[in-house]
Amino acid sequence: MGPDKNRLIEVRKKKLREWMEKEGNPYWVKFSPDHSTQKIRDKYGNLKAGEGVDIEVRLGGRIVAQRGHGKAMFIDIRDGSGKIQAYARKDILKERYSLFKKLELGDIIGVKGKVFKTRTGELTIDVSEFFLLAKSLRPLPEKWHGLQDIELRYRKRYLDLLFNPEVKKTFLKRGAIIKCIRDFLDRRGYLEVETPMMQPVPGGATARPFRTHHYALDKDFYLRIAPELYLKKLVVGGLEKIYELNRNFRNEGMDRFHNPEFTMLEIYSAYSDYKEMMELSEKLICEVAKKVNGSLKINYQGSEIDLSPPWRRMTFKAALKEIGGLEVNYENEEALKEAASKAGLKVEGLRKDQILEHLLDKKVVPNLIQPTFILDYPEETCPLAKRKKDEPSLIERFEIFIGGEEIGNAYSELNDPIEQRERFLKAKAEDKSLDEDFLEAMEYGMPPTGGLGIGIDRLVMLLTNSSSIRDVILFPQMRPK
């Protein structure tokens, strides 16, 4: 912070002290608005120029513009729904007009007054009374609107929201998307549940966890990488249709599609399978898009995407062959490595499942712009999914791809406790820690179940045409300055 800004802050602090001497502490003042700017516009927007109403409104908001001097002043007040003009006159406010003139950009005030339209057609509040509710000690930045320093905007999201209406629209839409998801699932009889964020054994996905220490128990815990195993325990317990919409944490890289803290929706339905989850996910995303955007056709990063069902369905093998130009023998690991090397992938030190996933990501996924289900993955790619009965080297799993990115992942859940233990041991060859409590729960019997996970941040990116996950997370993780 430069010396000029320090000086301005000290000037504002002095003005605050002077105000407190005359009016008392503004931070203690109680003010209850009865209108928002949008409500005022909705009710009185049809007034003709020069007309007014004999009804007083109460509005609270932040001063974002000031005009005029002498015996009259105009200010613009912004609240959560928009901006409106207010008009203050010395002949109305009397001796308090001198106090009104001391208000500054950024101050949060409450005003009372009647609504009228100026001769130029501007809807305005004729101020009869005002209250300072919070003094802004820092002057608002003059050139924040349209600021190109994206990182600064992420760090100071509160200013980004104040000055960039499009940013606010993104997060209003995010809230609408989440509400729509809950409404969709609630109508279908799903129960929303919460499971632990701190877990003694990380599980449910393959990722590096964050570790923390519980001092009272003198034990390490892990921020969850996924809620899956706990949700399946609830299915064992008889909660047959459940979902959780909450945070996951993965101690890995950050880029335009990854943040270490992110929001996931996980859904589990007993007596179901991955085919039913396919239908559910298609209906869910289509309903959300229709309700929040008004159409199943969207523009995402320059691509026109049509979400109209039915979505394309391709097997993992067919996708690699037809889109990626790779005909891969899953069983022959050497042939698989050779194909991967020719595709430009460094295979040294990679497991078979990692090679397969990387081949899909590199050769196929960027081409999946229109909504596509890739299904029937090799068994190695997920230890929690049920094998296909007629092709036991494959699993009943699908992923959703839209706009060249993964949006969701689902499978028919493996409910054989003996095979589950074997698959865990095989997948954790280097790490023998198993979630014994989960395996014990499965031994009591878990019904056939379909499970689905959707990345909420990526879905919001898609439906708001946002290029980075940081654009749809209010406070994304940033590197230290």
JSON list of C-alpha atoms in Angstrom, two decimals, residues 199-341:
[
{"chain": "A", "resi": 199, "resn": "GLN", "atom": "CA", "xyz": [-11.56, -39.38, 7.85]},
{"chain": "A", "resi": 200, "resn": "PRO", "atom": "CA", "xyz": [-9.16, -41.81, 9.54]},
{"chain": "A", "resi": 201, "resn": "VAL", "atom": "CA", "xyz": [-8.47, -43.56, 6.21]},
{"chain": "A", "resi": 202, "resn": "PRO", "atom": "CA", "xyz": [-8.70, -41.65, 2.91]},
{"chain": "A", "resi": 203, "resn": "GLY", "atom": "CA", "xyz": [-10.81, -43.53, 0.39]},
{"chain": "A", "resi": 204, "resn": "GLY", "atom": "CA", "xyz": [-13.42, -43.42, -2.33]},
{"chain": "A", "resi": 205, "resn": "ALA", "atom": "CA", "xyz": [-11.04, -42.02, -4.96]},
{"chain": "A", "resi": 206, "resn": "THR", "atom": "CA", "xyz": [-7.40, -42.08, -5.99]},
{"chain": "A", "resi": 207, "resn": "ALA", "atom": "CA", "xyz": [-5.76, -38.81, -4.95]},
{"chain": "A", "resi": 208, "resn": "ARG", "atom": "CA", "xyz": [-3.22, -37.41, -2.51]},
{"chain": "A", "resi": 209, "resn": "PRO", "atom": "CA", "xyz": [-5.04, -36.28, 0.65]},
{"chain": "A", "resi": 210, "resn": "PHE", "atom": "CA", "xyz": [-4.46, -33.37, 3.00]},
{"chain": "A", "resi": 211, "resn": "ARG", "atom": "CA", "xyz": [-3.34, -34.59, 6.42]},
{"chain": "A", "resi": 212, "resn": "THR", "atom": "CA", "xyz": [-4.26, -33.00, 9.73]},
{"chain": "A", "resi": 213, "resn": "HIS", "atom": "CA", "xyz": [-3.74, -33.96, 13.39]},
{"chain": "A", "resi": 214, "resn": "HIS", "atom": "CA", "xyz": [-6.37, -34.30, 16.11]},
{"chain": "A", "resi": 215, "resn": "TYR", "atom": "CA", "xyz": [-4.55, -33.43, 19.34]},
{"chain": "A", "resi": 216, "resn": "ALA", "atom": "CA", "xyz": [-7.20, -34.72, 21.76]},
{"chain": "A", "resi": 217, "resn": "LEU", "atom": "CA", "xyz": [-7.02, -38.15, 20.12]},
{"chain": "A", "resi": 218, "resn": "ASP", "atom": "CA", "xyz": [-3.34, -37.80, 19.20]},
{"chain": "A", "resi": 219, "resn": "LYS", "atom": "CA", "xyz": [-4.16, -39.19, 15.80]},
{"chain": "A", "resi": 220, "resn": "ASP", "atom": "CA", "xyz": [-3.76, -38.14, 12.18]},
{"chain": "A", "resi": 221, "resn": "PHE", "atom": "CA", "xyz": [-6.86, -37.63, 10.07]},
{"chain": "A", "resi": 222, "resn": "TYR", "atom": "CA", "xyz": [-7.33, -36.79, 6.40]},
{"chain": "A", "resi": 223, "resn": "LEU", "atom": "CA", "xyz": [-9.56, -34.24, 4.74]},
{"chain": "A", "resi": 224, "resn": "ARG", "atom": "CA", "xyz": [-11.77, -36.36, 2.58]},
{"chain": "A", "resi": 225, "resn": "ILE", "atom": "CA", "xyz": [-10.98, -36.89, -1.06]},
{"chain": "A", "resi": 226, "resn": "ALA", "atom": "CA", "xyz": [-14.48, -38.33, -1.54]},
{"chain": "A", "resi": 227, "resn": "PRO", "atom": "CA", "xyz": [-17.50, -39.22, 0.64]},
{"chain": "A", "resi": 228, "resn": "GLU", "atom": "CA", "xyz": [-18.19, -42.46, -1.25]},
{"chain": "A", "resi": 229, "resn": "LEU", "atom": "CA", "xyz": [-17.38, -45.10, 1.36]},
{"chain": "A", "resi": 230, "resn": "TYR", "atom": "CA", "xyz": [-19.42, -43.38, 4.07]},
{"chain": "A", "resi": 231, "resn": "LEU", "atom": "CA", "xyz": [-22.38, -42.97, 1.73]},
{"chain": "A", "resi": 232, "resn": "LYS", "atom": "CA", "xyz": [-22.27, -46.67, 0.90]},
{"chain": "A", "resi": 233, "resn": "LYS", "atom": "CA", "xyz": [-22.35, -47.47, 4.62]},
{"chain": "A", "resi": 234, "resn": "LEU", "atom": "CA", "xyz": [-25.61, -45.53, 4.75]},
{"chain": "A", "resi": 235, "resn": "VAL", "atom": "CA", "xyz": [-26.99, -47.65, 1.90]},
{"chain": "A", "resi": 236, "resn": "VAL", "atom": "CA", "xyz": [-26.06, -50.73, 3.95]},
{"chain": "A", "resi": 237, "resn": "GLY", "atom": "CA", "xyz": [-28.00, -49.14, 6.80]},
{"chain": "A", "resi": 238, "resn": "GLY", "atom": "CA", "xyz": [-31.16, -48.93, 4.73]},
{"chain": "A", "resi": 239, "resn": "LEU", "atom": "CA", "xyz": [-31.01, -45.33, 3.40]},
{"chain": "A", "resi": 240, "resn": "GLU", "atom": "CA", "xyz": [-31.71, -46.43, -0.14]},
{"chain": "A", "resi": 241, "resn": "LYS", "atom": "CA", "xyz": [-31.79, -43.10, -2.03]},
{"chain": "A", "resi": 242, "resn": "ILE", "atom": "CA", "xyz": [-29.32, -40.51, -0.78]},
{"chain": "A", "resi": 243, "resn": "TYR", "atom": "CA", "xyz": [-27.13, -37.67, -1.98]},
{"chain": "A", "resi": 244, "resn": "GLU", "atom": "CA", "xyz": [-24.49, -35.35, -0.61]},
{"chain": "A", "resi": 245, "resn": "LEU", "atom": "CA", "xyz": [-23.58, -31.99, -2.08]},
{"chain": "A", "resi": 246, "resn": "ASN", "atom": "CA", "xyz": [-20.47, -30.81, -0.33]},
{"chain": "A", "resi": 247, "resn": "ARG", "atom": "CA", "xyz": [-16.71, -30.21, -0.41]},
{"chain": "A", "resi": 248, "resn": "ASN", "atom": "CA", "xyz": [-13.88, -32.56, -1.27]},
{"chain": "A", "resi": 249, "resn": "PHE", "atom": "CA", "xyz": [-10.16, -31.87, -0.85]},
{"chain": "A", "resi": 250, "resn": "ARG", "atom": "CA", "xyz": [-7.29, -33.14, -2.97]},
{"chain": "A", "resi": 251, "resn": "ASN", "atom": "CA", "xyz": [-3.69, -32.21, -2.32]},
{"chain": "A", "resi": 252, "resn": "GLU", "atom": "CA", "xyz": [-2.69, -31.98, -5.96]},
{"chain": "A", "resi": 253, "resn": "GLY", "atom": "CA", "xyz": [-2.06, -29.44, -8.72]},
{"chain": "A", "resi": 254, "resn": "MET", "atom": "CA", "xyz": [-4.04, -26.32, -9.55]},
{"chain": "A", "resi": 255, "resn": "ASP", "atom": "CA", "xyz": [-5.08, -25.31, -13.06]},
{"chain": "A", "resi": 256, "resn": "ARG", "atom": "CA", "xyz": [-8.14, -23.99, -14.88]},
{"chain": "A", "resi": 257, "resn": "PHE", "atom": "CA", "xyz": [-10.08, -27.18, -14.08]},
{"chain": "A", "resi": 258, "resn": "HIS", "atom": "CA", "xyz": [-8.65, -28.06, -10.64]},
{"chain": "A", "resi": 259, "resn": "ASN", "atom": "CA", "xyz": [-8.82, -26.39, -7.24]},
{"chain": "A", "resi": 260, "resn": "PRO", "atom": "CA", "xyz": [-7.64, -28.25, -4.10]},
{"chain": "A", "resi": 261, "resn": "GLU", "atom": "CA", "xyz": [-11.04, -27.59, -2.49]},
{"chain": "A", "resi": 262, "resn": "PHE", "atom": "CA", "xyz": [-14.04, -28.24, -4.72]},
{"chain": "A", "resi": 263, "resn": "THR", "atom": "CA", "xyz": [-17.73, -29.11, -4.61]},
{"chain": "A", "resi": 264, "resn": "MET", "atom": "CA", "xyz": [-19.08, -32.53, -5.59]},
{"chain": "A", "resi": 265, "resn": "LEU", "atom": "CA", "xyz": [-22.52, -34.04, -5.84]},
{"chain": "A", "resi": 266, "resn": "GLU", "atom": "CA", "xyz": [-22.64, -37.76, -5.05]},
{"chain": "A", "resi": 267, "resn": "ILE", "atom": "CA", "xyz": [-25.85, -39.77, -5.49]},
{"chain": "A", "resi": 268, "resn": "TYR", "atom": "CA", "xyz": [-26.54, -43.39, -4.48]},
{"chain": "A", "resi": 269, "resn": "SER", "atom": "CA", "xyz": [-29.62, -45.39, -5.35]},
{"chain": "A", "resi": 270, "resn": "ALA", "atom": "CA", "xyz": [-30.17, -48.95, -4.10]},
{"chain": "A", "resi": 271, "resn": "TYR", "atom": "CA", "xyz": [-31.50, -51.60, -6.48]},
{"chain": "A", "resi": 272, "resn": "SER", "atom": "CA", "xyz": [-30.11, -49.59, -9.37]},
{"chain": "A", "resi": 273, "resn": "ASP", "atom": "CA", "xyz": [-27.13, -49.75, -11.75]},
{"chain": "A", "resi": 274, "resn": "TYR", "atom": "CA", "xyz": [-25.02, -47.57, -14.00]},
{"chain": "A", "resi": 275, "resn": "LYS", "atom": "CA", "xyz": [-27.63, -47.58, -16.79]},
{"chain": "A", "resi": 276, "resn": "GLU", "atom": "CA", "xyz": [-30.19, -46.00, -14.48]},
{"chain": "A", "resi": 277, "resn": "MET", "atom": "CA", "xyz": [-27.54, -43.52, -13.31]},
{"chain": "A", "resi": 278, "resn": "MET", "atom": "CA", "xyz": [-26.95, -42.63, -16.97]},
{"chain": "A", "resi": 279, "resn": "GLU", "atom": "CA", "xyz": [-30.62, -41.77, -17.39]},
{"chain": "A", "resi": 280, "resn": "LEU", "atom": "CA", "xyz": [-30.68, -39.86, -14.09]},
{"chain": "A", "resi": 281, "resn": "SER", "atom": "CA", "xyz": [-27.62, -37.76, -14.92]},
{"chain": "A", "resi": 282, "resn": "GLU", "atom": "CA", "xyz": [-28.93, -36.90, -18.37]},
{"chain": "A", "resi": 283, "resn": "LYS", "atom": "CA", "xyz": [-32.29, -35.80, -16.95]},
{"chain": "A", "resi": 284, "resn": "LEU", "atom": "CA", "xyz": [-30.65, -33.88, -14.10]},
{"chain": "A", "resi": 285, "resn": "ILE", "atom": "CA", "xyz": [-28.24, -31.85, -16.22]},
{"chain": "A", "resi": 286, "resn": "CYS", "atom": "CA", "xyz": [-30.89, -31.15, -18.87]},
{"chain": "A", "resi": 287, "resn": "GLU", "atom": "CA", "xyz": [-33.40, -29.94, -16.28]},
{"chain": "A", "resi": 288, "resn": "VAL", "atom": "CA", "xyz": [-30.84, -27.70, -14.60]},
{"chain": "A", "resi": 289, "resn": "ALA", "atom": "CA", "xyz": [-29.72, -26.20, -17.93]},
{"chain": "A", "resi": 290, "resn": "LYS", "atom": "CA", "xyz": [-33.30, -25.60, -19.03]},
{"chain": "A", "resi": 291, "resn": "LYS", "atom": "CA", "xyz": [-34.28, -23.91, -15.78]},
{"chain": "A", "resi": 292, "resn": "VAL", "atom": "CA", "xyz": [-31.23, -21.68, -15.30]},
{"chain": "A", "resi": 293, "resn": "ASN", "atom": "CA", "xyz": [-30.46, -20.87, -18.95]},
{"chain": "A", "resi": 294, "resn": "GLY", "atom": "CA", "xyz": [-33.87, -21.30, -20.54]},
{"chain": "A", "resi": 295, "resn": "SER", "atom": "CA", "xyz": [-32.49, -23.59, -23.25]},
{"chain": "A", "resi": 296, "resn": "LEU", "atom": "CA", "xyz": [-30.71, -26.88, -23.84]},
{"chain": "A", "resi": 297, "resn": "LYS", "atom": "CA", "xyz": [-28.44, -25.15, -26.33]},
{"chain": "A", "resi": 298, "resn": "ILE", "atom": "CA", "xyz": [-25.48, -23.36, -24.78]},
{"chain": "A", "resi": 299, "resn": "ASN", "atom": "CA", "xyz": [-22.32, -21.63, -25.91]},
{"chain": "A", "resi": 300, "resn": "TYR", "atom": "CA", "xyz": [-19.21, -22.79, -24.12]},
{"chain": "A", "resi": 301, "resn": "GLN", "atom": "CA", "xyz": [-15.84, -21.25, -24.96]},
{"chain": "A", "resi": 302, "resn": "GLY", "atom": "CA", "xyz": [-16.75, -20.72, -28.59]},
{"chain": "A", "resi": 303, "resn": "SER", "atom": "CA", "xyz": [-18.49, -24.08, -29.10]},
{"chain": "A", "resi": 304, "resn": "GLU", "atom": "CA", "xyz": [-22.22, -24.49, -29.63]},
{"chain": "A", "resi": 305, "resn": "ILE", "atom": "CA", "xyz": [-23.34, -27.39, -27.44]},
{"chain": "A", "resi": 306, "resn": "ASP", "atom": "CA", "xyz": [-26.74, -29.08, -27.65]},
{"chain": "A", "resi": 307, "resn": "LEU", "atom": "CA", "xyz": [-27.68, -30.89, -24.45]},
{"chain": "A", "resi": 308, "resn": "SER", "atom": "CA", "xyz": [-30.86, -32.35, -25.93]},
{"chain": "A", "resi": 309, "resn": "PRO", "atom": "CA", "xyz": [-31.17, -36.07, -25.09]},
{"chain": "A", "resi": 310, "resn": "PRO", "atom": "CA", "xyz": [-30.35, -38.74, -25.91]},
{"chain": "A", "resi": 311, "resn": "TRP", "atom": "CA", "xyz": [-26.61, -38.18, -25.50]},
{"chain": "A", "resi": 312, "resn": "ARG", "atom": "CA", "xyz": [-24.05, -40.14, -27.48]},
{"chain": "A", "resi": 313, "resn": "ARG", "atom": "CA", "xyz": [-22.88, -43.37, -25.86]},
{"chain": "A", "resi": 314, "resn": "MET", "atom": "CA", "xyz": [-19.52, -44.98, -26.69]},
{"chain": "A", "resi": 315, "resn": "THR", "atom": "CA", "xyz": [-17.51, -47.70, -25.02]},
{"chain": "A", "resi": 316, "resn": "PHE", "atom": "CA", "xyz": [-14.05, -46.91, -23.73]},
{"chain": "A", "resi": 317, "resn": "LYS", "atom": "CA", "xyz": [-12.50, -49.21, -26.34]},
{"chain": "A", "resi": 318, "resn": "ALA", "atom": "CA", "xyz": [-14.53, -47.77, -29.23]},
{"chain": "A", "resi": 319, "resn": "ALA", "atom": "CA", "xyz": [-13.69, -44.19, -28.16]},
{"chain": "A", "resi": 320, "resn": "LEU", "atom": "CA", "xyz": [-9.95, -44.91, -28.19]},
{"chain": "A", "resi": 321, "resn": "LYS", "atom": "CA", "xyz": [-10.24, -46.57, -31.60]},
{"chain": "A", "resi": 322, "resn": "GLU", "atom": "CA", "xyz": [-12.74, -44.32, -33.41]},
{"chain": "A", "resi": 323, "resn": "ILE", "atom": "CA", "xyz": [-11.79, -40.94, -31.91]},
{"chain": "A", "resi": 324, "resn": "GLY", "atom": "CA", "xyz": [-8.26, -41.46, -30.64]},
{"chain": "A", "resi": 325, "resn": "GLY", "atom": "CA", "xyz": [-7.10, -43.66, -33.51]},
{"chain": "A", "resi": 326, "resn": "LEU", "atom": "CA", "xyz": [-5.78, -46.27, -31.07]},
{"chain": "A", "resi": 327, "resn": "GLU", "atom": "CA", "xyz": [-6.64, -49.95, -31.14]},
{"chain": "A", "resi": 328, "resn": "VAL", "atom": "CA", "xyz": [-5.42, -51.13, -27.74]},
{"chain": "A", "resi": 329, "resn": "ASN", "atom": "CA", "xyz": [-5.14, -54.61, -26.31]},
{"chain": "A", "resi": 330, "resn": "TYR", "atom": "CA", "xyz": [-5.95, -54.05, -22.64]},
{"chain": "A", "resi": 331, "resn": "GLU", "atom": "CA", "xyz": [-4.58, -57.44, -21.64]},
{"chain": "A", "resi": 332, "resn": "ASN", "atom": "CA", "xyz": [-1.11, -56.93, -23.15]},
{"chain": "A", "resi": 333, "resn": "GLU", "atom": "CA", "xyz": [0.58, -54.37, -20.91]},
{"chain": "A", "resi": 334, "resn": "GLU", "atom": "CA", "xyz": [3.68, -54.12, -23.11]},
{"chain": "A", "resi": 335, "resn": "ALA", "atom": "CA", "xyz": [1.57, -53.44, -26.20]},
{"chain": "A", "resi": 336, "resn": "LEU", "atom": "CA", "xyz": [-0.38, -50.87, -24.19]},
{"chain": "A", "resi": 337, "resn": "LYS", "atom": "CA", "xyz": [2.82, -49.09, -23.14]},
{"chain": "A", "resi": 338, "resn": "GLU", "atom": "CA", "xyz": [4.07, -49.11, -26.69]},
{"chain": "A", "resi": 339, "resn": "ALA", "atom": "CA", "xyz": [0.83, -47.57, -27.99]},
{"chain": "A", "resi": 340, "resn": "ALA", "atom": "CA", "xyz": [0.98, -44.94, -25.25]},
{"chain": "A", "resi": 341, "resn": "SER", "atom": "CA", "xyz": [4.59, -44.07, -26.05]}
]
